[in-house]
């Protein structure tokens, strides 16, 4: 019985190590990628603002044309038009437009088919959330804060663009480019380092398909970083990687491991 209990405990620990985004993992709250009952693919702020303006213009014009005499329709127009116009403008102020999406080297239909057959539920939700109008929080604000990619008291990295691609092994990859003025590239690498593809790969897994992740420094001057999460296909390793400027991949080491490697290389170069 003790041996069976120990085996059960080991299996439970292995499952907990790969718990998906929609469950708690390392203090991460459930539901960090927003579930919405329906998606709005147009600007609500524009619709309400324009409707309020048209109603206000009609009511005001009708009032002036009738020499200051008003009827019930004009009165109701004044009552509802001004709040609608102000409310619409407030929504426009808090509105975040959809993030641009590209499919380099493939058609949108091909990428949609690959996403449906290979992509995870979390990848699909990220894409859906980022390519619609949202109000209030920045795109992916809660996941980025949960991954500690935003310094305390400062804004999260800003999602600038998305791209979909097919990996060499035939998997589905979703790449996200962030403007990260407050998050050093070293912090991104530290969040990638670790067993099982690092915390980022585990965080975005859905419990059914494993993911692999890699990071790329796009521009030091513009402070942009690209994060890619891709499905783990047969024969691939889940080691977190860094995509270098020459197009090659290198395993990501912790800051301490990099310092040790640099010291060892310096000693080796100094020795006769």
Short mmCIF file of C-alpha atoms in Angstrom, two decimals:
data_model
loop_
_atom_site.label_atom_id
_atom_site.label_comp_id
_atom_site.label_asym_id
_atom_site.label_seq_id
_atom_site.Cartn_x
_atom_site.Cartn_y
_atom_site.Cartn_z
CA UNK A 1 0.00 0.00 0.00
CA UNK A 2 2.82 2.39 0.84
CA UNK A 3 4.44 1.78 -2.57
CA UNK A 4 1.12 2.44 -4.35
CA UNK A 5 0.57 5.59 -2.32
CA UNK A 6 4.05 6.82 -3.17
CA UNK A 7 3.47 6.16 -6.87
CA UNK A 8 0.16 8.03 -6.73
CA UNK A 9 1.85 10.96 -5.01
CA UNK A 10 4.55 11.07 -7.68
CA UNK A 11 1.96 11.09 -10.47
CA UNK A 12 0.07 13.86 -8.71
CA UNK A 13 3.24 15.91 -8.39
CA UNK A 14 4.01 15.45 -12.09
CA UNK A 15 0.52 16.60 -13.05
CA UNK A 16 0.71 19.61 -10.76
CA UNK A 17 4.02 20.61 -12.35
CA UNK A 18 2.25 21.00 -15.69
CA UNK A 19 -1.01 22.55 -14.53
CA UNK A 20 -2.43 24.82 -17.23
CA UNK A 21 -3.25 28.49 -17.24
CA UNK A 22 -6.87 27.98 -16.25
CA UNK A 23 -5.80 26.43 -12.93
CA UNK A 24 -3.61 27.74 -10.11
CA UNK A 25 0.12 27.28 -10.56
CA UNK A 26 2.82 28.95 -8.47
CA UNK A 27 0.27 31.40 -7.06
CA UNK A 28 -1.22 32.27 -10.46
CA UNK A 29 -4.97 32.91 -10.41
CA UNK A 30 -7.32 31.03 -12.67
CA UNK A 31 -8.91 32.74 -15.64
CA UNK A 32 -6.12 35.17 -16.52
CA UNK A 33 -7.04 34.99 -20.19
CA UNK A 34 -10.51 36.47 -20.25
CA UNK A 35 -13.54 34.32 -21.00
CA UNK A 36 -16.16 36.39 -22.82
CA UNK A 37 -19.74 35.33 -23.65
CA UNK A 38 -19.48 36.91 -27.09
CA UNK A 39 -16.96 38.92 -29.07
CA UNK A 40 -17.43 42.41 -30.47
CA UNK A 41 -15.42 42.99 -33.62
CA UNK A 42 -16.32 46.65 -33.99
CA UNK A 43 -15.79 49.76 -31.87
CA UNK A 44 -18.63 50.20 -29.39
CA UNK A 45 -17.27 53.64 -28.56
CA UNK A 46 -17.62 54.74 -32.18
CA UNK A 47 -21.20 53.45 -32.44
CA UNK A 48 -22.37 55.17 -29.24
CA UNK A 49 -20.50 58.42 -29.95
CA UNK A 50 -21.81 58.70 -33.50
CA UNK A 51 -25.36 57.80 -32.41
CA UNK A 52 -25.29 60.42 -29.66
CA UNK A 53 -23.90 63.07 -32.00
CA UNK A 54 -26.48 62.36 -34.72
CA UNK A 55 -29.34 62.44 -32.21
CA UNK A 56 -28.04 65.67 -30.66
CA UNK A 57 -27.59 67.31 -34.09
CA UNK A 58 -31.11 66.28 -35.14
CA UNK A 59 -32.68 67.57 -31.93
CA UNK A 60 -30.78 70.86 -32.03
CA UNK A 61 -31.45 71.42 -35.73
CA UNK A 62 -35.14 70.63 -35.34
CA UNK A 63 -35.37 72.98 -32.35
CA UNK A 64 -33.81 75.84 -34.32
CA UNK A 65 -35.89 75.25 -37.44
CA UNK A 66 -39.08 75.37 -35.39
CA UNK A 67 -38.14 78.73 -33.88
CA UNK A 68 -37.49 77.39 -30.43
CA UNK A 69 -40.56 75.22 -30.19
CA UNK A 70 -39.90 71.67 -29.07
CA UNK A 71 -41.90 68.48 -29.07
CA UNK A 72 -41.55 65.21 -27.18
CA UNK A 73 -39.10 63.69 -29.70
CA UNK A 74 -36.75 66.68 -29.48
CA UNK A 75 -36.92 66.69 -25.68
CA UNK A 76 -36.10 63.00 -25.51
CA UNK A 77 -33.33 63.61 -28.02
CA UNK A 78 -31.69 66.20 -25.80
CA UNK A 79 -32.15 63.98 -22.72
CA UNK A 80 -30.50 60.91 -24.25
CA UNK A 81 -28.12 62.38 -26.84
CA UNK A 82 -25.77 64.21 -24.47
CA UNK A 83 -25.20 61.21 -22.10
CA UNK A 84 -24.74 58.94 -25.12
CA UNK A 85 -22.17 61.29 -26.66
CA UNK A 86 -20.25 61.69 -23.40
CA UNK A 87 -20.41 57.97 -22.66
CA UNK A 88 -19.24 57.08 -26.16
CA UNK A 89 -16.29 59.47 -25.91
CA UNK A 90 -15.38 57.95 -22.52
CA UNK A 91 -15.40 54.48 -24.08
CA UNK A 92 -13.22 55.74 -26.92
CA UNK A 93 -10.73 57.07 -24.37
CA UNK A 94 -10.50 53.64 -22.68
CA UNK A 95 -10.58 51.69 -25.95
CA UNK A 96 -7.73 49.46 -27.09
CA UNK A 97 -7.81 48.67 -30.82
CA UNK A 98 -7.11 45.16 -32.12
CA UNK A 99 -3.46 44.14 -32.38
CA UNK A 100 -2.21 43.63 -35.97
CA UNK A 101 -1.96 39.96 -36.97
CA UNK A 102 0.24 38.58 -39.76
CA UNK A 103 0.85 35.13 -41.21
CA UNK A 104 4.23 35.42 -42.95
CA UNK A 105 4.66 32.86 -45.70
CA UNK A 106 1.15 31.44 -45.33
CA UNK A 107 -2.43 32.41 -46.01
CA UNK A 108 -4.94 33.26 -43.31
CA UNK A 109 -6.95 30.14 -44.21
CA UNK A 110 -3.89 27.89 -43.88
CA UNK A 111 -3.03 29.34 -40.47
CA UNK A 112 -6.62 29.03 -39.28
CA UNK A 113 -6.65 25.35 -40.24
CA UNK A 114 -3.29 24.77 -38.51
CA UNK A 115 -4.48 26.62 -35.40
CA UNK A 116 -7.64 24.52 -35.19
CA UNK A 117 -5.78 21.23 -35.66
CA UNK A 118 -2.59 21.90 -33.69
CA UNK A 119 -3.06 25.00 -31.51
CA UNK A 120 -4.04 24.91 -27.85
CA UNK A 121 -7.11 26.49 -26.34
CA UNK A 122 -4.96 29.11 -24.60
CA UNK A 123 -3.20 30.11 -27.83
CA UNK A 124 -6.57 30.54 -29.52
CA UNK A 125 -7.91 32.64 -26.64
CA UNK A 126 -4.86 34.89 -26.63
CA UNK A 127 -5.29 35.49 -30.35
CA UNK A 128 -9.01 36.13 -29.99
CA UNK A 129 -8.60 38.55 -27.07
CA UNK A 130 -5.82 40.54 -28.73
CA UNK A 131 -7.54 40.91 -32.11
CA UNK A 132 -10.77 42.46 -30.83
CA UNK A 133 -11.63 45.82 -29.29
CA UNK A 134 -11.14 45.83 -25.52
CA UNK A 135 -11.76 48.41 -22.83
CA UNK A 136 -9.81 49.14 -19.67
CA UNK A 137 -6.84 46.83 -19.10
CA UNK A 138 -4.02 46.46 -21.60
CA UNK A 139 -3.91 43.37 -23.80
CA UNK A 140 -2.70 40.41 -21.69
CA UNK A 141 -2.18 42.62 -18.64
CA UNK A 142 -3.07 40.02 -16.03
CA UNK A 143 -0.96 37.17 -17.51
CA UNK A 144 2.05 39.49 -17.81
CA UNK A 145 1.68 40.62 -14.20
CA UNK A 146 1.24 37.03 -13.02
CA UNK A 147 4.48 36.10 -14.79
CA UNK A 148 6.17 39.05 -13.04
CA UNK A 149 7.10 40.69 -16.33
CA UNK A 150 6.07 44.12 -15.06
CA UNK A 151 7.97 45.91 -12.27
CA UNK A 152 5.84 46.79 -9.26
CA UNK A 153 4.08 50.10 -9.77
CA UNK A 154 4.93 50.26 -13.50
CA UNK A 155 3.03 49.43 -16.66
CA UNK A 156 3.11 46.02 -18.29
CA UNK A 157 4.81 45.44 -21.66
CA UNK A 158 2.60 46.63 -24.50
CA UNK A 159 1.56 44.03 -27.07
CA UNK A 160 2.34 45.56 -30.48
CA UNK A 161 1.80 42.75 -32.96
CA UNK A 162 1.03 39.06 -33.41
CA UNK A 163 2.14 36.56 -36.00
CA UNK A 164 1.28 32.94 -36.71
CA UNK A 165 3.63 30.42 -38.29
CA UNK A 166 4.28 26.73 -38.83
CA UNK A 167 7.27 25.29 -36.99
CA UNK A 168 9.79 23.07 -38.83
CA UNK A 169 8.21 20.05 -37.09
CA UNK A 170 4.74 21.04 -38.31
CA UNK A 171 3.49 22.62 -35.09
CA UNK A 172 1.62 25.85 -34.53
CA UNK A 173 3.54 28.89 -33.26
CA UNK A 174 2.11 32.17 -31.99
CA UNK A 175 4.62 35.03 -31.73
CA UNK A 176 3.96 38.21 -29.76
CA UNK A 177 6.06 41.38 -30.03
CA UNK A 178 6.04 43.56 -26.92
CA UNK A 179 7.25 47.08 -26.28
CA UNK A 180 8.88 46.62 -22.88
CA UNK A 181 10.50 49.86 -21.64
CA UNK A 182 10.26 48.79 -17.98
CA UNK A 183 11.19 45.11 -18.30
CA UNK A 184 14.86 44.32 -19.04
CA UNK A 185 15.58 41.51 -21.49
CA UNK A 186 17.34 39.63 -18.67
CA UNK A 187 14.01 39.41 -16.82
CA UNK A 188 12.36 37.79 -19.86
CA UNK A 189 15.15 35.23 -20.00
CA UNK A 190 14.88 34.51 -16.29
CA UNK A 191 11.16 33.79 -16.69
CA UNK A 192 12.01 31.41 -19.54
CA UNK A 193 14.78 29.50 -17.74
CA UNK A 194 14.00 26.36 -15.79
CA UNK A 195 12.84 22.77 -16.25
CA UNK A 196 9.97 21.67 -18.51
CA UNK A 197 10.42 24.61 -20.87
CA UNK A 198 10.38 27.22 -18.13
CA UNK A 199 7.50 28.85 -16.33
CA UNK A 200 6.17 30.65 -19.41
CA UNK A 201 5.69 27.41 -21.35
CA UNK A 202 3.94 25.78 -18.37
CA UNK A 203 1.85 28.86 -17.74
CA UNK A 204 0.36 28.89 -21.23
CA UNK A 205 -0.17 25.13 -21.48
CA UNK A 206 -3.73 23.80 -21.47
CA UNK A 207 -3.12 20.42 -19.85
CA UNK A 208 -3.68 18.51 -23.10
CA UNK A 209 -0.86 19.69 -25.35
CA UNK A 210 2.61 20.64 -24.20
CA UNK A 211 4.19 23.87 -25.35
CA UNK A 212 7.69 25.09 -25.98
CA UNK A 213 8.72 28.72 -25.84
CA UNK A 214 11.50 30.94 -27.09
CA UNK A 215 12.33 34.61 -26.79
CA UNK A 216 14.09 37.04 -29.13
CA UNK A 217 15.48 40.52 -28.58
CA UNK A 218 13.99 42.45 -31.50
CA UNK A 219 15.53 45.87 -30.86
CA UNK A 220 17.57 47.28 -27.98
CA UNK A 221 16.93 50.84 -29.13
CA UNK A 222 13.17 50.39 -29.44
CA UNK A 223 13.04 48.08 -26.39
CA UNK A 224 11.02 45.41 -28.14
CA UNK A 225 11.00 41.71 -27.35
CA UNK A 226 9.34 38.83 -29.17
CA UNK A 227 7.90 35.92 -27.22
CA UNK A 228 6.83 32.78 -29.09
CA UNK A 229 4.80 29.89 -27.73
CA UNK A 230 4.60 26.84 -29.98
CA UNK A 231 3.12 23.38 -29.71
CA UNK A 232 5.60 20.69 -28.76
CA UNK A 233 5.76 18.12 -31.54
CA UNK A 234 7.22 14.62 -31.56
CA UNK A 235 11.02 14.63 -31.45
CA UNK A 236 11.23 18.18 -30.06
CA UNK A 237 12.52 19.10 -26.62
CA UNK A 238 10.70 21.44 -24.29
CA UNK A 239 13.85 23.34 -23.34
CA UNK A 240 13.31 27.10 -23.29
CA UNK A 241 15.39 28.76 -25.99
CA UNK A 242 16.65 32.13 -27.12
CA UNK A 243 16.46 32.96 -30.82
CA UNK A 244 19.72 34.68 -31.72
CA UNK A 245 20.35 37.30 -34.38
CA UNK A 246 21.81 34.73 -36.80
CA UNK A 247 18.63 32.65 -36.65
CA UNK A 248 20.06 29.92 -34.45
CA UNK A 249 18.71 28.82 -31.09
CA UNK A 250 20.58 28.66 -27.79
CA UNK A 251 19.40 27.22 -24.45
CA UNK A 252 18.48 29.87 -21.92
CA UNK A 253 20.54 29.87 -18.75
CA UNK A 254 19.84 31.64 -15.50
CA UNK A 255 21.86 34.76 -14.73
CA UNK A 256 23.98 32.79 -12.23
CA UNK A 257 24.67 30.02 -14.75
CA UNK A 258 25.66 32.57 -17.41
CA UNK A 259 28.08 34.23 -14.99
CA UNK A 260 29.66 30.88 -14.14
CA UNK A 261 30.03 30.02 -17.81
CA UNK A 262 31.59 33.42 -18.55
CA UNK A 263 34.06 33.01 -15.66
CA UNK A 264 35.00 29.51 -16.84
CA UNK A 265 35.52 30.76 -20.38
CA UNK A 266 37.68 33.64 -19.12
CA UNK A 267 39.83 31.27 -17.04
CA UNK A 268 40.20 28.91 -19.96
CA UNK A 269 41.28 31.78 -22.22
CA UNK A 270 43.76 33.07 -19.64
CA UNK A 271 45.39 29.68 -18.99
CA UNK A 272 48.46 28.86 -21.15
#
